[in-house]
XYZ file of N, CA and C in Angstrom:
549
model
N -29.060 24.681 -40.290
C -28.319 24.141 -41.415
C -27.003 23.607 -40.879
N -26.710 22.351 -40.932
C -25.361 21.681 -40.436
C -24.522 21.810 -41.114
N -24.703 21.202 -42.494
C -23.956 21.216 -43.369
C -23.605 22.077 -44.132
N -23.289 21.467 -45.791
C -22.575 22.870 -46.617
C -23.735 22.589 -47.734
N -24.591 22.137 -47.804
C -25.543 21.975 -48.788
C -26.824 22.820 -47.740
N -27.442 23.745 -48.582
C -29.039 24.551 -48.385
C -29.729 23.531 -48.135
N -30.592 23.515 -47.579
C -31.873 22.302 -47.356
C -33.074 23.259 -48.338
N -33.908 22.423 -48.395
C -35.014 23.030 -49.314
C -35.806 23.548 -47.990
N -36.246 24.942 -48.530
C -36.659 25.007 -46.767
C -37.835 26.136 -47.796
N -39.482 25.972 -46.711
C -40.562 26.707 -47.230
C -40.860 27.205 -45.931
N -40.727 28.229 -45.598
C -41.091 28.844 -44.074
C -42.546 29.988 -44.122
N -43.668 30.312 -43.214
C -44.452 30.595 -43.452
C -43.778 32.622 -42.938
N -44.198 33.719 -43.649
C -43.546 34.845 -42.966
C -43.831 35.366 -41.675
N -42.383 35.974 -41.216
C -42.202 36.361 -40.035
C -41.767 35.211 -39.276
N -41.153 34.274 -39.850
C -41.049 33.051 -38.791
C -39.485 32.671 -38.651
N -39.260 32.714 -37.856
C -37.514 32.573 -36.799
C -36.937 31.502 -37.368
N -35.898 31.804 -37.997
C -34.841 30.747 -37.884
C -33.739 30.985 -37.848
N -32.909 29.686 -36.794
C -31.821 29.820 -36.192
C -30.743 29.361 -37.645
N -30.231 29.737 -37.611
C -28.853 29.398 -38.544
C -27.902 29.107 -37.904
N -27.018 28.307 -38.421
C -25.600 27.464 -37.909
C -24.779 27.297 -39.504
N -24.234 28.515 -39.562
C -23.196 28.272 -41.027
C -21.990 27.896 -41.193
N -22.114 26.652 -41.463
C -20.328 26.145 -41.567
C -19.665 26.670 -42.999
N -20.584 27.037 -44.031
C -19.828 27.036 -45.217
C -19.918 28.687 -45.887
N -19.501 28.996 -46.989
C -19.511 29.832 -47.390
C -20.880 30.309 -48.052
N -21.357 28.921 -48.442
C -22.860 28.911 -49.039
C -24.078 30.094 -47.948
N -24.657 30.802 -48.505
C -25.857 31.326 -48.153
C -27.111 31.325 -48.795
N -28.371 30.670 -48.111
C -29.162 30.339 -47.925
C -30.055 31.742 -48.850
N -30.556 31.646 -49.830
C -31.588 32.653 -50.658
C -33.369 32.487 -49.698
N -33.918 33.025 -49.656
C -34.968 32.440 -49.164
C -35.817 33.306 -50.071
N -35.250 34.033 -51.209
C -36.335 34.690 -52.083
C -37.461 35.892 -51.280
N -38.225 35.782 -51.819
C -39.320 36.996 -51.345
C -39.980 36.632 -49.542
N -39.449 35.424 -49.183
C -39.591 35.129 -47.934
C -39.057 35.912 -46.538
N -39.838 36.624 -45.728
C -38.729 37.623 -45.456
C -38.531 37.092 -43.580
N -38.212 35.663 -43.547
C -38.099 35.294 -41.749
C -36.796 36.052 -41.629
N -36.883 36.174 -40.306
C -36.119 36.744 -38.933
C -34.975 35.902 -38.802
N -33.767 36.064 -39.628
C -33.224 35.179 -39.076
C -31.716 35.512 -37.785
N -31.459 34.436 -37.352
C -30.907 34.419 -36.395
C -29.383 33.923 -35.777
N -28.149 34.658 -35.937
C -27.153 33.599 -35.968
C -26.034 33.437 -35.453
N -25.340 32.570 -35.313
C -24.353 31.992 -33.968
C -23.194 31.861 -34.428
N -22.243 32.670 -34.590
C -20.606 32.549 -34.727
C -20.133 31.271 -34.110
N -19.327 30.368 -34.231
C -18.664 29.598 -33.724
C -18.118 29.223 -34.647
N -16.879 28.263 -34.099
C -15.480 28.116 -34.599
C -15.462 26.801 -34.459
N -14.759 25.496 -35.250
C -15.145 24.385 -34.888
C -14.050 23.705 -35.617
N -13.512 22.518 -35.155
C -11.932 22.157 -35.546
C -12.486 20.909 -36.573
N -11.892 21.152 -38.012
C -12.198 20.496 -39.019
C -10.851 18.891 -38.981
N -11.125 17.941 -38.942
C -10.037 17.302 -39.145
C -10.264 16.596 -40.914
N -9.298 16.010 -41.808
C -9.280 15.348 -42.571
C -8.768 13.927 -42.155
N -9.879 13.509 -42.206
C -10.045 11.961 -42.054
C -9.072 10.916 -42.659
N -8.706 11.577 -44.330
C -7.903 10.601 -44.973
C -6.254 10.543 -44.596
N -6.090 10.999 -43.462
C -4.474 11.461 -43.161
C -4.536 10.047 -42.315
N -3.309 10.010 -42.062
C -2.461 9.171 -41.283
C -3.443 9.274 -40.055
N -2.783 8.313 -39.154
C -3.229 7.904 -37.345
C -2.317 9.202 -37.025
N -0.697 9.027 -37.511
C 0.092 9.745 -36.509
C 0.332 10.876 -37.110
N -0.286 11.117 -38.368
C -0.301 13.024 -38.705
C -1.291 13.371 -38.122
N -2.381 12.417 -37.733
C -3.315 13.460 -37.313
C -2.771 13.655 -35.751
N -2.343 12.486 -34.843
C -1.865 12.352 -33.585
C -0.705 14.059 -33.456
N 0.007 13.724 -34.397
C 0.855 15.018 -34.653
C 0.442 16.598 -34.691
N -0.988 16.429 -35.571
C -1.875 18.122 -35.679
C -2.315 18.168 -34.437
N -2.317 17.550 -33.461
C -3.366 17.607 -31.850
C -2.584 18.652 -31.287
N -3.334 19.441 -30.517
C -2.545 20.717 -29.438
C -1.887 19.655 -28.928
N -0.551 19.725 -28.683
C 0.316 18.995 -27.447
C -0.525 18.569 -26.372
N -0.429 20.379 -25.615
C -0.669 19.576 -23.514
C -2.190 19.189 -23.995
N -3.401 20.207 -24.553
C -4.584 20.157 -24.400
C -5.124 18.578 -25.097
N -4.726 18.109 -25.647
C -5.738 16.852 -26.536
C -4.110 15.898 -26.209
N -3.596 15.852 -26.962
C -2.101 14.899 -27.177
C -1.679 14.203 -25.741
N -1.294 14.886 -24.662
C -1.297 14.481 -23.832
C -2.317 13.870 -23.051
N -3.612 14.428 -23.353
C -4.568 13.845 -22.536
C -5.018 12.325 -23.263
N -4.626 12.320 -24.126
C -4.877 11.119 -25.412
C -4.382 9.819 -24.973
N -3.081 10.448 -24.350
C -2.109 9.377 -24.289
C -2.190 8.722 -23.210
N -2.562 9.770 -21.749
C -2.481 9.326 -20.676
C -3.554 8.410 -20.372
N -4.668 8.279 -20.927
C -5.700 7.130 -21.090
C -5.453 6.419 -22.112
N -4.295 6.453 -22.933
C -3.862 4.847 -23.675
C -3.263 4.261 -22.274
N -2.426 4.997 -21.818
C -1.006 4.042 -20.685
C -2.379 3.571 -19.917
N -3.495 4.024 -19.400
C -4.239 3.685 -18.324
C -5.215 1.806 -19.128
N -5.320 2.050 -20.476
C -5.946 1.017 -21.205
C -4.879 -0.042 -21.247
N -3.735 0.385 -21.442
C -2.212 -0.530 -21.866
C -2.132 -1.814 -20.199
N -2.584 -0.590 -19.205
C -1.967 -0.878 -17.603
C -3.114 -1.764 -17.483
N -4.574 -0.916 -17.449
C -5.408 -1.900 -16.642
C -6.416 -2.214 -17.739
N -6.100 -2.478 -19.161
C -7.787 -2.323 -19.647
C -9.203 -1.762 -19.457
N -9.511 -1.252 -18.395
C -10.867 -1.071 -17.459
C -11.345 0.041 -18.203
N -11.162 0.342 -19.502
C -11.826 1.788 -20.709
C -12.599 0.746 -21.660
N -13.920 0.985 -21.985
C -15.133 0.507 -23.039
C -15.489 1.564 -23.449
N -15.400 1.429 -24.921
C -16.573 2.144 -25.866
C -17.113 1.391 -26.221
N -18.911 1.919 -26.533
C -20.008 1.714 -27.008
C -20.503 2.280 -27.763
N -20.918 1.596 -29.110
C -21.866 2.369 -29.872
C -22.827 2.037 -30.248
N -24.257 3.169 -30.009
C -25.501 2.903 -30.390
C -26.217 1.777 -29.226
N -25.527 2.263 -27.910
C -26.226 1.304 -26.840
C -26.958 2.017 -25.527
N -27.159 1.813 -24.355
C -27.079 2.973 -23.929
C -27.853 3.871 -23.794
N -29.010 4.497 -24.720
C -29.154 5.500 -24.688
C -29.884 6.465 -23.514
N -30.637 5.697 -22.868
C -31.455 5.898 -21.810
C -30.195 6.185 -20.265
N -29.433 5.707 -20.385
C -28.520 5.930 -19.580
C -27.610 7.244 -19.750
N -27.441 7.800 -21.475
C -26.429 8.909 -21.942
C -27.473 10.179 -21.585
N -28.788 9.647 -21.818
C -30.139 11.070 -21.716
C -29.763 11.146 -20.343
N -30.067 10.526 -19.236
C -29.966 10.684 -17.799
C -28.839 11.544 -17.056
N -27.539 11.445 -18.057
C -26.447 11.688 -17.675
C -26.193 13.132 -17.978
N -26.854 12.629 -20.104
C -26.870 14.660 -20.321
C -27.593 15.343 -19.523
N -28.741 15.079 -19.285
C -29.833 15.699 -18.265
C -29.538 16.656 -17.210
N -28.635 15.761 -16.857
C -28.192 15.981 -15.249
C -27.137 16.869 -15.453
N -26.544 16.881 -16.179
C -25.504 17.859 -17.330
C -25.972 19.254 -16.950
N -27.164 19.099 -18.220
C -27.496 19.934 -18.431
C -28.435 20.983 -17.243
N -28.842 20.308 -16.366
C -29.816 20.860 -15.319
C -28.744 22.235 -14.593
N -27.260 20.554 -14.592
C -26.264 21.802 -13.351
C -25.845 22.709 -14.177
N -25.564 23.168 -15.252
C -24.937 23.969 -16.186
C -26.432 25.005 -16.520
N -27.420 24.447 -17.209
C -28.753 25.199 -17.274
C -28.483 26.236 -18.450
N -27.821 25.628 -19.445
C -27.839 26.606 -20.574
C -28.300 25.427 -21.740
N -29.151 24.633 -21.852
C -29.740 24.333 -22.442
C -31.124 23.011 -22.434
N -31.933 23.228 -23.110
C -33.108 22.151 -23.088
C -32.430 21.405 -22.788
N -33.403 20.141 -21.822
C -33.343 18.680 -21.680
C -33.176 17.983 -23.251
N -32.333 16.982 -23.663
C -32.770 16.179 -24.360
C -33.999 14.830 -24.224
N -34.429 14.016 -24.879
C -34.993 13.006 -24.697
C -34.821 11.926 -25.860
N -35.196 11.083 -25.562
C -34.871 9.812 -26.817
C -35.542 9.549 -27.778
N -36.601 10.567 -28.477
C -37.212 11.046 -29.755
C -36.078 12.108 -30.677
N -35.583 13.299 -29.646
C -34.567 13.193 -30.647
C -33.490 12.910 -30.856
N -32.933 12.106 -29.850
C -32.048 10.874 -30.426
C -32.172 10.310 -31.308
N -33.454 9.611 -31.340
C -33.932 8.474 -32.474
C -34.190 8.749 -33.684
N -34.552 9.687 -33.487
C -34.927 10.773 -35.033
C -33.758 10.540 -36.143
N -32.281 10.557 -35.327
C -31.719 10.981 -36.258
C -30.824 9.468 -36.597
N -30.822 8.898 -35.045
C -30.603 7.326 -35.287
C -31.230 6.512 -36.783
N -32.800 6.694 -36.556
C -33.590 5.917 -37.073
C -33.601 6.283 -38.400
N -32.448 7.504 -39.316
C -32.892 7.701 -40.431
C -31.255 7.331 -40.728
N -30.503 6.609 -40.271
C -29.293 6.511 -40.299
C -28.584 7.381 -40.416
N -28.784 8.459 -39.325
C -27.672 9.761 -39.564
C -27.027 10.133 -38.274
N -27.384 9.242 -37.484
C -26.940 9.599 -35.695
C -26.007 8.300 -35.510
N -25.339 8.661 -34.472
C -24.632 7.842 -34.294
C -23.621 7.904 -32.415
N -24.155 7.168 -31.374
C -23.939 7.360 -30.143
C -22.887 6.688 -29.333
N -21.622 7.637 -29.042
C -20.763 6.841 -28.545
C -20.488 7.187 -26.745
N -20.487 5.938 -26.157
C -20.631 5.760 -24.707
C -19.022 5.731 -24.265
N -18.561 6.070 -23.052
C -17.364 5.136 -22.658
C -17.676 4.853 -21.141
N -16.838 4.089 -20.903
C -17.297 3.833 -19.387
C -15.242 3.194 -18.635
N -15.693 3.832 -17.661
C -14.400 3.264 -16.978
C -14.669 2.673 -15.772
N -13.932 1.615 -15.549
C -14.466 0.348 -14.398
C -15.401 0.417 -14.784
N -16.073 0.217 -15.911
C -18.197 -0.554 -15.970
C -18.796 0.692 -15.651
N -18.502 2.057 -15.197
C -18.994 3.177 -14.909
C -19.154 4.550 -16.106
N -20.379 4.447 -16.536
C -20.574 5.571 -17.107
C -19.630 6.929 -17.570
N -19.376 7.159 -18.245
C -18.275 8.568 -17.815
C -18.700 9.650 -18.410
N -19.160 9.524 -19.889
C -20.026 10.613 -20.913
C -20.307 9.720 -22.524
N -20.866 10.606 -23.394
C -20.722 9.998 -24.313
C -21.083 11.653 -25.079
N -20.675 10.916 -26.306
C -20.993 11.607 -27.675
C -21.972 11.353 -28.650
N -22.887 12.201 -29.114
C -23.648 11.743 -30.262
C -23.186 12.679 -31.409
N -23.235 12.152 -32.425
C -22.888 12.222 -34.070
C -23.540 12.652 -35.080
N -23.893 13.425 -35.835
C -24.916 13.787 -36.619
C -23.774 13.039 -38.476
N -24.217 12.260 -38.643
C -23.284 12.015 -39.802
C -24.140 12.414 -41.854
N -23.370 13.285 -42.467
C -23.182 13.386 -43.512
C -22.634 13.041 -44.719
N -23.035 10.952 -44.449
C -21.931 10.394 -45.481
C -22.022 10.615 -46.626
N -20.989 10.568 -47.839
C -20.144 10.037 -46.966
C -18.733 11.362 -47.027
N -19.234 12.547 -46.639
C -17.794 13.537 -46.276
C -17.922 14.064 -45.162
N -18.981 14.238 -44.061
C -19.289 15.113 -42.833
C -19.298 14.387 -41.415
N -19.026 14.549 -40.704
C -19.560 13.974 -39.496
C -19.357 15.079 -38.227
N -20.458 15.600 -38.147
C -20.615 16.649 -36.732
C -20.529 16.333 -35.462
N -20.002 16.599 -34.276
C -20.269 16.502 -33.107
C -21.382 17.112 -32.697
N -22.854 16.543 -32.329
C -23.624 17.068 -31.716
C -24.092 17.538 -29.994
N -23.708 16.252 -29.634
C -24.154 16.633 -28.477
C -22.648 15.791 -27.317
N -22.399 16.265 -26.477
C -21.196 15.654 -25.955
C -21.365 15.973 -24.175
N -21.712 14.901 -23.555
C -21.942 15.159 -22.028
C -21.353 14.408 -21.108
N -20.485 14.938 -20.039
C -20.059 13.680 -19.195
C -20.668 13.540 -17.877
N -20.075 13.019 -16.739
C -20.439 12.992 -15.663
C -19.695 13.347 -14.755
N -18.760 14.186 -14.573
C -18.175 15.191 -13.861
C -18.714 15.620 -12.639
N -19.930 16.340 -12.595
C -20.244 17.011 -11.794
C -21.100 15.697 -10.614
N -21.450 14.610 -11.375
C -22.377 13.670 -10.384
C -21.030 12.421 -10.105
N -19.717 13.009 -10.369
C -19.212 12.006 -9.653
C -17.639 12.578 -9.271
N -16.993 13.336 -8.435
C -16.217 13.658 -8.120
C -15.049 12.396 -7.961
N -15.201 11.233 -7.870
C -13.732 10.440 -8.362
C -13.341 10.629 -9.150
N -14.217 10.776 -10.855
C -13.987 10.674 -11.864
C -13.605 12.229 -11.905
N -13.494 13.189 -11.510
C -13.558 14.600 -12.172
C -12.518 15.142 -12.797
N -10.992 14.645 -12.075
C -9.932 15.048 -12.704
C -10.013 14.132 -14.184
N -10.077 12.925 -14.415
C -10.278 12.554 -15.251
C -10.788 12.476 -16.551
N -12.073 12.758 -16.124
C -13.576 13.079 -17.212
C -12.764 13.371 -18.529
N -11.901 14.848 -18.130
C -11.623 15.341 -19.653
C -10.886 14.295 -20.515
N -9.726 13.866 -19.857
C -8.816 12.914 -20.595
C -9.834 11.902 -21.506
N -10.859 11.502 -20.761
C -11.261 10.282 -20.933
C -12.271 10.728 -22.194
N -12.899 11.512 -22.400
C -13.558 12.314 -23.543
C -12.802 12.795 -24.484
N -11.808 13.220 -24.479
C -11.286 13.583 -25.547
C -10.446 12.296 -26.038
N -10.024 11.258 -25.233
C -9.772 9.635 -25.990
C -11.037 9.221 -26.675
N -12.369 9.023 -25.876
C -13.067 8.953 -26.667
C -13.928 9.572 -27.963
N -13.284 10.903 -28.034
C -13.863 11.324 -29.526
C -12.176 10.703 -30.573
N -11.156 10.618 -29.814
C -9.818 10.222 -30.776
C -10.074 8.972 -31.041
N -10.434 7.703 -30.520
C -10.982 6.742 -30.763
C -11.822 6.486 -32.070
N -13.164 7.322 -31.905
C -14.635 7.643 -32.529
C -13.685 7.370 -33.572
N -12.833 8.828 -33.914
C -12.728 9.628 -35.534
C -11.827 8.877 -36.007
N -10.990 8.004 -35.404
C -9.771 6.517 -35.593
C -10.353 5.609 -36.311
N -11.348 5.194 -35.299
C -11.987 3.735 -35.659
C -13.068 3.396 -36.014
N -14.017 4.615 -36.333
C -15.028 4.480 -37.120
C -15.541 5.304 -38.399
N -14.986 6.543 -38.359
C -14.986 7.239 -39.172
C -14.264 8.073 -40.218
């Protein structure tokens, strides 16, 4: 469950499900008696309808704010920062992949369920690249029109040591970007 609305859900008994509760809402499942299963996490809500520079203002200082900035001066100096959206994708799977292999705490993705959520207009994939080079991207699970989740977020850190001090700056511009200029 992503959201703050129950899904209609018919499960056969004894059968597992994972839960992800953002809201206060809980899920009845009636005389149904699955196993269920569930994951604390904490997750930073922004309000969209605020200002550029209240929200620039709510950012941790050193952790996001500074790193924000220091890849504007680098866009200001040399231009050489692209975002992309909804392009890509075969290139972002390769990258999470490889992500994910060195880290090994979770399934491979592939581009069924990418598309899945693309193709019903609820996904949404953002690339960046510096010098023409890959760096990570973000995919989007969107709930218009009040939600938009971060789903999946992978860079290339580990397969490219020029970029490594970098990576972070350059990811966290590109989700400040995303939530700026598209959503």
């Amino acid at each position: 469950t992503w959201f703050n609305t129950a899904p209609e859900v018919t499960l056969p008994p004894g059968s597992l499900v994972h839960s992800f509760r953002q809201s206060a809402e809980i899920r009845d499942f009636g005389k149904q008696r699955p196993r269920v299963e569930h994951s604390v996490f904490h997750t930073s809500i922004l309000d969209l309808t605020e200002s550029e520079s209240r929200l620039r203002s709510d950012m941790e200082p050193k952790s996001c704010r500074y790193e924000v900035r220091k890849v504007e001066k680098l866009v200001d100096k040399a231009g050489a920062i692209e975002i992309k959206r909804n392009s890509d994708y075969d290139e972002f799977i390769e990258l999470a992949n490889a992500y994910i292999r060195k880290k090994g705490y979770a399934k491979p993705i592939n581009r069924q369920r990418l598309d899945m959520y693309a193709l019903c207009g609820s996904g949404d994939l953002f690339t960046i690249y510096y010098e023409n080079q890959l760096v990570g991207g973000n995919f989007f699970v969107c709930d218009f029109p009040h939600r938009v989740r971060l789903l999946f977020s992978f860079n290339d850190r580990f397969r490219n040591r020029d970029l490594e001090k970098l990576t972070g700056a350059l990811m966290r511009y590109l989700h400040w970007r995303v939530m700026i200029d598209y959503y």
